[in-house]
JSON list of C-alpha atoms in Angstrom, two decimals:
[
{"chain": "A", "resi": 1, "resn": "MET", "atom": "CA", "xyz": [42.39, -64.15, 170.36]},
{"chain": "A", "resi": 2, "resn": "LYS", "atom": "CA", "xyz": [39.08, -65.64, 169.09]},
{"chain": "A", "resi": 3, "resn": "SER", "atom": "CA", "xyz": [40.05, -65.68, 165.39]},
{"chain": "A", "resi": 4, "resn": "ASP", "atom": "CA", "xyz": [43.41, -67.52, 166.49]},
{"chain": "A", "resi": 5, "resn": "SER", "atom": "CA", "xyz": [41.51, -70.22, 168.22]},
{"chain": "A", "resi": 6, "resn": "ARG", "atom": "CA", "xyz": [39.13, -70.45, 165.24]},
{"chain": "A", "resi": 7, "resn": "ARG", "atom": "CA", "xyz": [42.08, -70.74, 163.01]},
{"chain": "A", "resi": 8, "resn": "ARG", "atom": "CA", "xyz": [43.55, -73.47, 165.13]},
{"chain": "A", "resi": 9, "resn": "GLY", "atom": "CA", "xyz": [40.13, -75.16, 165.05]},
{"chain": "A", "resi": 10, "resn": "ARG", "atom": "CA", "xyz": [40.18, -74.87, 161.29]},
{"chain": "A", "resi": 11, "resn": "LEU", "atom": "CA", "xyz": [43.45, -76.38, 160.81]},
{"chain": "A", "resi": 12, "resn": "ARG", "atom": "CA", "xyz": [42.60, -79.37, 163.14]},
{"chain": "A", "resi": 13, "resn": "LEU", "atom": "CA", "xyz": [39.28, -79.99, 161.25]},
{"chain": "A", "resi": 14, "resn": "ASP", "atom": "CA", "xyz": [41.19, -79.70, 158.00]},
{"chain": "A", "resi": 15, "resn": "GLU", "atom": "CA", "xyz": [43.61, -82.31, 159.12]},
{"chain": "A", "resi": 16, "resn": "ARG", "atom": "CA", "xyz": [40.91, -84.68, 160.15]},
{"chain": "A", "resi": 17, "resn": "LEU", "atom": "CA", "xyz": [39.00, -84.29, 156.95]},
{"chain": "A", "resi": 18, "resn": "ARG", "atom": "CA", "xyz": [42.23, -84.61, 154.51]},
{"chain": "A", "resi": 19, "resn": "ALA", "atom": "CA", "xyz": [41.58, -88.42, 155.06]},
{"chain": "A", "resi": 20, "resn": "LEU", "atom": "CA", "xyz": [38.27, -88.16, 153.13]},
{"chain": "A", "resi": 21, "resn": "HIS", "atom": "CA", "xyz": [39.91, -86.74, 149.98]},
{"chain": "A", "resi": 22, "resn": "PRO", "atom": "CA", "xyz": [39.36, -87.49, 147.24]},
{"chain": "A", "resi": 23, "resn": "THR", "atom": "CA", "xyz": [35.62, -87.59, 147.76]},
{"chain": "A", "resi": 24, "resn": "ASP", "atom": "CA", "xyz": [34.93, -89.46, 144.48]},
{"chain": "A", "resi": 25, "resn": "ARG", "atom": "CA", "xyz": [35.98, -92.46, 146.53]},
{"chain": "A", "resi": 26, "resn": "PHE", "atom": "CA", "xyz": [32.65, -92.14, 148.43]},
{"chain": "A", "resi": 27, "resn": "LYS", "atom": "CA", "xyz": [30.50, -91.59, 145.30]},
{"chain": "A", "resi": 28, "resn": "ALA", "atom": "CA", "xyz": [27.35, -93.81, 145.99]},
{"chain": "A", "resi": 29, "resn": "PRO", "atom": "CA", "xyz": [26.67, -96.61, 143.53]},
{"chain": "A", "resi": 30, "resn": "PRO", "atom": "CA", "xyz": [23.84, -96.03, 140.89]},
{"chain": "A", "resi": 31, "resn": "LYS", "atom": "CA", "xyz": [21.22, -97.74, 142.88]},
{"chain": "A", "resi": 32, "resn": "GLY", "atom": "CA", "xyz": [22.38, -96.48, 146.30]},
{"chain": "A", "resi": 33, "resn": "TRP", "atom": "CA", "xyz": [24.35, -97.93, 149.12]},
{"chain": "A", "resi": 34, "resn": "VAL", "atom": "CA", "xyz": [21.53, -99.86, 150.58]},
{"chain": "A", "resi": 35, "resn": "ARG", "atom": "CA", "xyz": [20.74, -101.57, 147.46]},
{"chain": "A", "resi": 36, "resn": "ALA", "atom": "CA", "xyz": [24.38, -102.29, 146.60]},
{"chain": "A", "resi": 37, "resn": "LEU", "atom": "CA", "xyz": [25.04, -103.79, 150.11]},
{"chain": "A", "resi": 38, "resn": "ARG", "atom": "CA", "xyz": [21.71, -105.85, 150.24]},
{"chain": "A", "resi": 39, "resn": "ASP", "atom": "CA", "xyz": [22.58, -107.26, 146.97]},
{"chain": "A", "resi": 40, "resn": "ALA", "atom": "CA", "xyz": [26.32, -107.98, 147.92]},
{"chain": "A", "resi": 41, "resn": "LEU", "atom": "CA", "xyz": [25.01, -109.65, 151.06]},
{"chain": "A", "resi": 42, "resn": "GLY", "atom": "CA", "xyz": [22.59, -111.83, 149.14]},
{"chain": "A", "resi": 43, "resn": "MET", "atom": "CA", "xyz": [19.77, -110.51, 150.93]},
{"chain": "A", "resi": 44, "resn": "THR", "atom": "CA", "xyz": [16.22, -109.95, 149.58]},
{"chain": "A", "resi": 45, "resn": "GLY", "atom": "CA", "xyz": [14.03, -106.95, 149.86]},
{"chain": "A", "resi": 46, "resn": "ALA", "atom": "CA", "xyz": [11.58, -109.09, 152.04]},
{"chain": "A", "resi": 47, "resn": "GLN", "atom": "CA", "xyz": [14.63, -110.14, 154.25]},
{"chain": "A", "resi": 48, "resn": "LEU", "atom": "CA", "xyz": [15.75, -106.61, 154.82]},
{"chain": "A", "resi": 49, "resn": "GLY", "atom": "CA", "xyz": [12.16, -105.57, 155.36]},
{"chain": "A", "resi": 50, "resn": "THR", "atom": "CA", "xyz": [11.78, -108.12, 158.17]},
{"chain": "A", "resi": 51, "resn": "ARG", "atom": "CA", "xyz": [15.05, -106.90, 159.91]},
{"chain": "A", "resi": 52, "resn": "LEU", "atom": "CA", "xyz": [13.70, -103.30, 159.44]},
{"chain": "A", "resi": 53, "resn": "GLY", "atom": "CA", "xyz": [10.19, -104.10, 160.67]},
{"chain": "A", "resi": 54, "resn": "VAL", "atom": "CA", "xyz": [8.65, -102.88, 157.33]},
{"chain": "A", "resi": 55, "resn": "ARG", "atom": "CA", "xyz": [7.12, -104.45, 154.21]},
{"chain": "A", "resi": 56, "resn": "PRO", "atom": "CA", "xyz": [9.26, -105.26, 151.12]},
{"chain": "A", "resi": 57, "resn": "GLN", "atom": "CA", "xyz": [7.45, -102.44, 149.32]},
{"chain": "A", "resi": 58, "resn": "THR", "atom": "CA", "xyz": [8.78, -100.05, 151.93]},
{"chain": "A", "resi": 59, "resn": "VAL", "atom": "CA", "xyz": [12.33, -101.34, 151.42]},
{"chain": "A", "resi": 60, "resn": "GLU", "atom": "CA", "xyz": [11.89, -100.59, 147.69]},
{"chain": "A", "resi": 61, "resn": "ALA", "atom": "CA", "xyz": [10.91, -97.18, 148.49]},
{"chain": "A", "resi": 62, "resn": "ILE", "atom": "CA", "xyz": [13.89, -96.66, 150.73]},
{"chain": "A", "resi": 63, "resn": "GLU", "atom": "CA", "xyz": [16.19, -97.84, 148.05]},
{"chain": "A", "resi": 64, "resn": "LYS", "atom": "CA", "xyz": [14.72, -95.62, 145.54]},
{"chain": "A", "resi": 65, "resn": "SER", "atom": "CA", "xyz": [14.77, -92.68, 147.86]},
{"chain": "A", "resi": 66, "resn": "GLU", "atom": "CA", "xyz": [18.34, -93.11, 148.58]},
{"chain": "A", "resi": 67, "resn": "ALA", "atom": "CA", "xyz": [19.34, -93.38, 144.91]},
{"chain": "A", "resi": 68, "resn": "ALA", "atom": "CA", "xyz": [17.29, -90.09, 144.37]},
{"chain": "A", "resi": 69, "resn": "GLY", "atom": "CA", "xyz": [18.97, -88.38, 147.10]},
{"chain": "A", "resi": 70, "resn": "THR", "atom": "CA", "xyz": [15.61, -87.80, 149.09]},
{"chain": "A", "resi": 71, "resn": "ILE", "atom": "CA", "xyz": [16.22, -90.16, 152.03]},
{"chain": "A", "resi": 72, "resn": "GLN", "atom": "CA", "xyz": [16.07, -89.04, 155.51]},
{"chain": "A", "resi": 73, "resn": "LEU", "atom": "CA", "xyz": [19.02, -89.58, 157.59]},
{"chain": "A", "resi": 74, "resn": "ASN", "atom": "CA", "xyz": [17.24, -91.50, 160.40]},
{"chain": "A", "resi": 75, "resn": "THR", "atom": "CA", "xyz": [15.90, -93.94, 157.75]},
{"chain": "A", "resi": 76, "resn": "LEU", "atom": "CA", "xyz": [19.23, -94.24, 156.22]},
{"chain": "A", "resi": 77, "resn": "ARG", "atom": "CA", "xyz": [20.67, -94.79, 159.60]},
{"chain": "A", "resi": 78, "resn": "ARG", "atom": "CA", "xyz": [18.00, -97.66, 160.45]},
{"chain": "A", "resi": 79, "resn": "ALA", "atom": "CA", "xyz": [18.77, -99.34, 157.00]},
{"chain": "A", "resi": 80, "resn": "ALA", "atom": "CA", "xyz": [22.53, -99.25, 157.90]},
{"chain": "A", "resi": 81, "resn": "GLU", "atom": "CA", "xyz": [21.97, -100.99, 161.14]},
{"chain": "A", "resi": 82, "resn": "ALA", "atom": "CA", "xyz": [19.70, -103.51, 159.61]},
{"chain": "A", "resi": 83, "resn": "LEU", "atom": "CA", "xyz": [22.59, -104.54, 157.16]},
{"chain": "A", "resi": 84, "resn": "ASP", "atom": "CA", "xyz": [25.05, -104.43, 160.05]},
{"chain": "A", "resi": 85, "resn": "CYS", "atom": "CA", "xyz": [26.78, -101.25, 158.92]},
{"chain": "A", "resi": 86, "resn": "THR", "atom": "CA", "xyz": [27.49, -97.88, 160.26]},
{"chain": "A", "resi": 87, "resn": "LEU", "atom": "CA", "xyz": [26.22, -94.73, 158.70]},
{"chain": "A", "resi": 88, "resn": "VAL", "atom": "CA", "xyz": [29.18, -92.32, 158.35]},
{"chain": "A", "resi": 89, "resn": "TYR", "atom": "CA", "xyz": [28.03, -88.65, 157.48]},
{"chain": "A", "resi": 90, "resn": "ALA", "atom": "CA", "xyz": [30.33, -85.93, 156.83]},
{"chain": "A", "resi": 91, "resn": "LEU", "atom": "CA", "xyz": [30.39, -82.55, 155.02]},
{"chain": "A", "resi": 92, "resn": "VAL", "atom": "CA", "xyz": [33.76, -82.38, 153.13]},
{"chain": "A", "resi": 93, "resn": "PRO", "atom": "CA", "xyz": [35.03, -79.03, 151.87]},
{"chain": "A", "resi": 94, "resn": "ASN", "atom": "CA", "xyz": [36.18, -78.95, 148.39]},
{"chain": "A", "resi": 95, "resn": "SER", "atom": "CA", "xyz": [39.36, -77.44, 149.59]},
{"chain": "A", "resi": 96, "resn": "SER", "atom": "CA", "xyz": [40.96, -76.42, 152.98]},
{"chain": "A", "resi": 97, "resn": "LEU", "atom": "CA", "xyz": [38.97, -74.48, 155.23]},
{"chain": "A", "resi": 98, "resn": "GLU", "atom": "CA", "xyz": [41.86, -72.05, 155.42]},
{"chain": "A", "resi": 99, "resn": "ALA", "atom": "CA", "xyz": [41.85, -71.64, 151.53]},
{"chain": "A", "resi": 100, "resn": "VAL", "atom": "CA", "xyz": [38.02, -71.06, 151.70]},
{"chain": "A", "resi": 101, "resn": "ILE", "atom": "CA", "xyz": [38.58, -68.27, 154.25]},
{"chain": "A", "resi": 102, "resn": "GLU", "atom": "CA", "xyz": [41.58, -66.93, 152.27]},
{"chain": "A", "resi": 103, "resn": "ALA", "atom": "CA", "xyz": [39.68, -66.93, 149.09]},
{"chain": "A", "resi": 104, "resn": "ARG", "atom": "CA", "xyz": [36.60, -65.23, 150.38]},
{"chain": "A", "resi": 105, "resn": "ALA", "atom": "CA", "xyz": [38.62, -62.53, 152.11]},
{"chain": "A", "resi": 106, "resn": "ARG", "atom": "CA", "xyz": [40.59, -61.96, 148.79]},
{"chain": "A", "resi": 107, "resn": "LYS", "atom": "CA", "xyz": [37.35, -61.66, 146.84]},
{"chain": "A", "resi": 108, "resn": "ILE", "atom": "CA", "xyz": [35.83, -59.02, 149.08]},
{"chain": "A", "resi": 109, "resn": "ALA", "atom": "CA", "xyz": [39.17, -57.06, 149.35]},
{"chain": "A", "resi": 110, "resn": "THR", "atom": "CA", "xyz": [39.51, -56.96, 145.78]},
{"chain": "A", "resi": 111, "resn": "ARG", "atom": "CA", "xyz": [35.90, -55.85, 144.98]},
{"chain": "A", "resi": 112, "resn": "GLU", "atom": "CA", "xyz": [36.12, -53.23, 147.67]},
{"chain": "A", "resi": 113, "resn": "LEU", "atom": "CA", "xyz": [39.59, -51.98, 146.37]},
{"chain": "A", "resi": 114, "resn": "HIS", "atom": "CA", "xyz": [38.47, -51.95, 142.71]},
{"chain": "A", "resi": 115, "resn": "ARG", "atom": "CA", "xyz": [35.35, -49.93, 143.65]},
{"chain": "A", "resi": 116, "resn": "VAL", "atom": "CA", "xyz": [37.57, -47.43, 145.52]},
{"chain": "A", "resi": 117, "resn": "ALA", "atom": "CA", "xyz": [39.94, -47.35, 142.67]},
{"chain": "A", "resi": 118, "resn": "HIS", "atom": "CA", "xyz": [37.15, -46.72, 140.25]},
{"chain": "A", "resi": 119, "resn": "THR", "atom": "CA", "xyz": [35.96, -43.74, 142.22]},
{"chain": "A", "resi": 120, "resn": "MET", "atom": "CA", "xyz": [39.37, -42.21, 142.60]},
{"chain": "A", "resi": 121, "resn": "ARG", "atom": "CA", "xyz": [39.87, -42.62, 138.78]},
{"chain": "A", "resi": 122, "resn": "LEU", "atom": "CA", "xyz": [36.68, -40.59, 138.25]},
{"chain": "A", "resi": 123, "resn": "GLU", "atom": "CA", "xyz": [38.11, -38.18, 140.52]},
{"chain": "A", "resi": 124, "resn": "ALA", "atom": "CA", "xyz": [41.55, -38.07, 138.57]},
{"chain": "A", "resi": 125, "resn": "GLN", "atom": "CA", "xyz": [43.15, -39.46, 141.59]},
{"chain": "A", "resi": 126, "resn": "GLY", "atom": "CA", "xyz": [43.82, -42.90, 140.30]},
{"chain": "A", "resi": 127, "resn": "ALA", "atom": "CA", "xyz": [46.15, -45.14, 142.07]},
{"chain": "A", "resi": 128, "resn": "ASP", "atom": "CA", "xyz": [48.67, -47.34, 140.26]},
{"chain": "A", "resi": 129, "resn": "ASP", "atom": "CA", "xyz": [48.10, -51.24, 140.18]},
{"chain": "A", "resi": 130, "resn": "VAL", "atom": "CA", "xyz": [51.77, -51.77, 141.18]},
{"chain": "A", "resi": 131, "resn": "ASP", "atom": "CA", "xyz": [51.03, -52.01, 144.69]},
{"chain": "A", "resi": 132, "resn": "PHE", "atom": "CA", "xyz": [47.55, -53.60, 144.54]},
{"chain": "A", "resi": 133, "resn": "GLU", "atom": "CA", "xyz": [48.60, -56.97, 145.91]},
{"chain": "A", "resi": 134, "resn": "ALA", "atom": "CA", "xyz": [50.07, -55.08, 149.04]},
{"chain": "A", "resi": 135, "resn": "ARG", "atom": "CA", "xyz": [46.79, -53.16, 149.44]},
{"chain": "A", "resi": 136, "resn": "VAL", "atom": "CA", "xyz": [44.58, -56.43, 149.12]},
{"chain": "A", "resi": 137, "resn": "GLN", "atom": "CA", "xyz": [46.64, -57.85, 151.88]},
{"chain": "A", "resi": 138, "resn": "ALA", "atom": "CA", "xyz": [46.50, -54.85, 154.08]},
{"chain": "A", "resi": 139, "resn": "TYR", "atom": "CA", "xyz": [42.72, -54.71, 153.60]},
{"chain": "A", "resi": 140, "resn": "ILE", "atom": "CA", "xyz": [42.32, -58.13, 154.72]},
{"chain": "A", "resi": 141, "resn": "ARG", "atom": "CA", "xyz": [44.50, -57.73, 157.67]},
{"chain": "A", "resi": 142, "resn": "ASP", "atom": "CA", "xyz": [43.12, -54.44, 158.88]},
{"chain": "A", "resi": 143, "resn": "ARG", "atom": "CA", "xyz": [39.49, -54.37, 157.72]},
{"chain": "A", "resi": 144, "resn": "LEU", "atom": "CA", "xyz": [38.02, -57.78, 157.44]},
{"chain": "A", "resi": 145, "resn": "SER", "atom": "CA", "xyz": [37.17, -60.11, 160.46]},
{"chain": "A", "resi": 146, "resn": "GLU", "atom": "CA", "xyz": [36.11, -63.77, 159.85]},
{"chain": "A", "resi": 147, "resn": "ARG", "atom": "CA", "xyz": [32.67, -62.90, 160.63]},
{"chain": "A", "resi": 148, "resn": "ASP", "atom": "CA", "xyz": [32.52, -60.12, 157.93]},
{"chain": "A", "resi": 149, "resn": "LEU", "atom": "CA", "xyz": [33.10, -62.55, 155.03]},
{"chain": "A", "resi": 150, "resn": "TRP", "atom": "CA", "xyz": [29.85, -64.10, 155.15]},
{"chain": "A", "resi": 151, "resn": "ASN", "atom": "CA", "xyz": [27.63, -61.05, 154.93]},
{"chain": "A", "resi": 152, "resn": "ASP", "atom": "CA", "xyz": [26.38, -61.10, 151.43]},
{"chain": "A", "resi": 153, "resn": "THR", "atom": "CA", "xyz": [26.37, -57.16, 151.00]}
]
């Protein structure tokens, strides 16, 4: 029951995140969003500093840290508010969450079944690869839970 509700939750989340693809649309400008927006608005570093309550040198440090990817979220949020913007923060999976689960389960099942097949060949009890896909699916269905997928053993 729990795995079914998790699956429904993944599907809902996949649907919400689909609007964010392709993610290259959100790639930051070379000097960062703060600098790009400030320049587009015709605002000087000193003016943004006044709105943030910091010195112009601090604005420069903020812009450099954003471009370097080291800025803190709360600092970026304050800068966004000073620019009359909203900070949007999201983790966007490279594929659907369902696909991530399926790929991880398949990887584990394949690894385990190859290990078993190797041992069986050593004992001259090798199984043919004709039904390997069916064995992978059965292993995933019968032996793996979603929680098992993330143990790095």
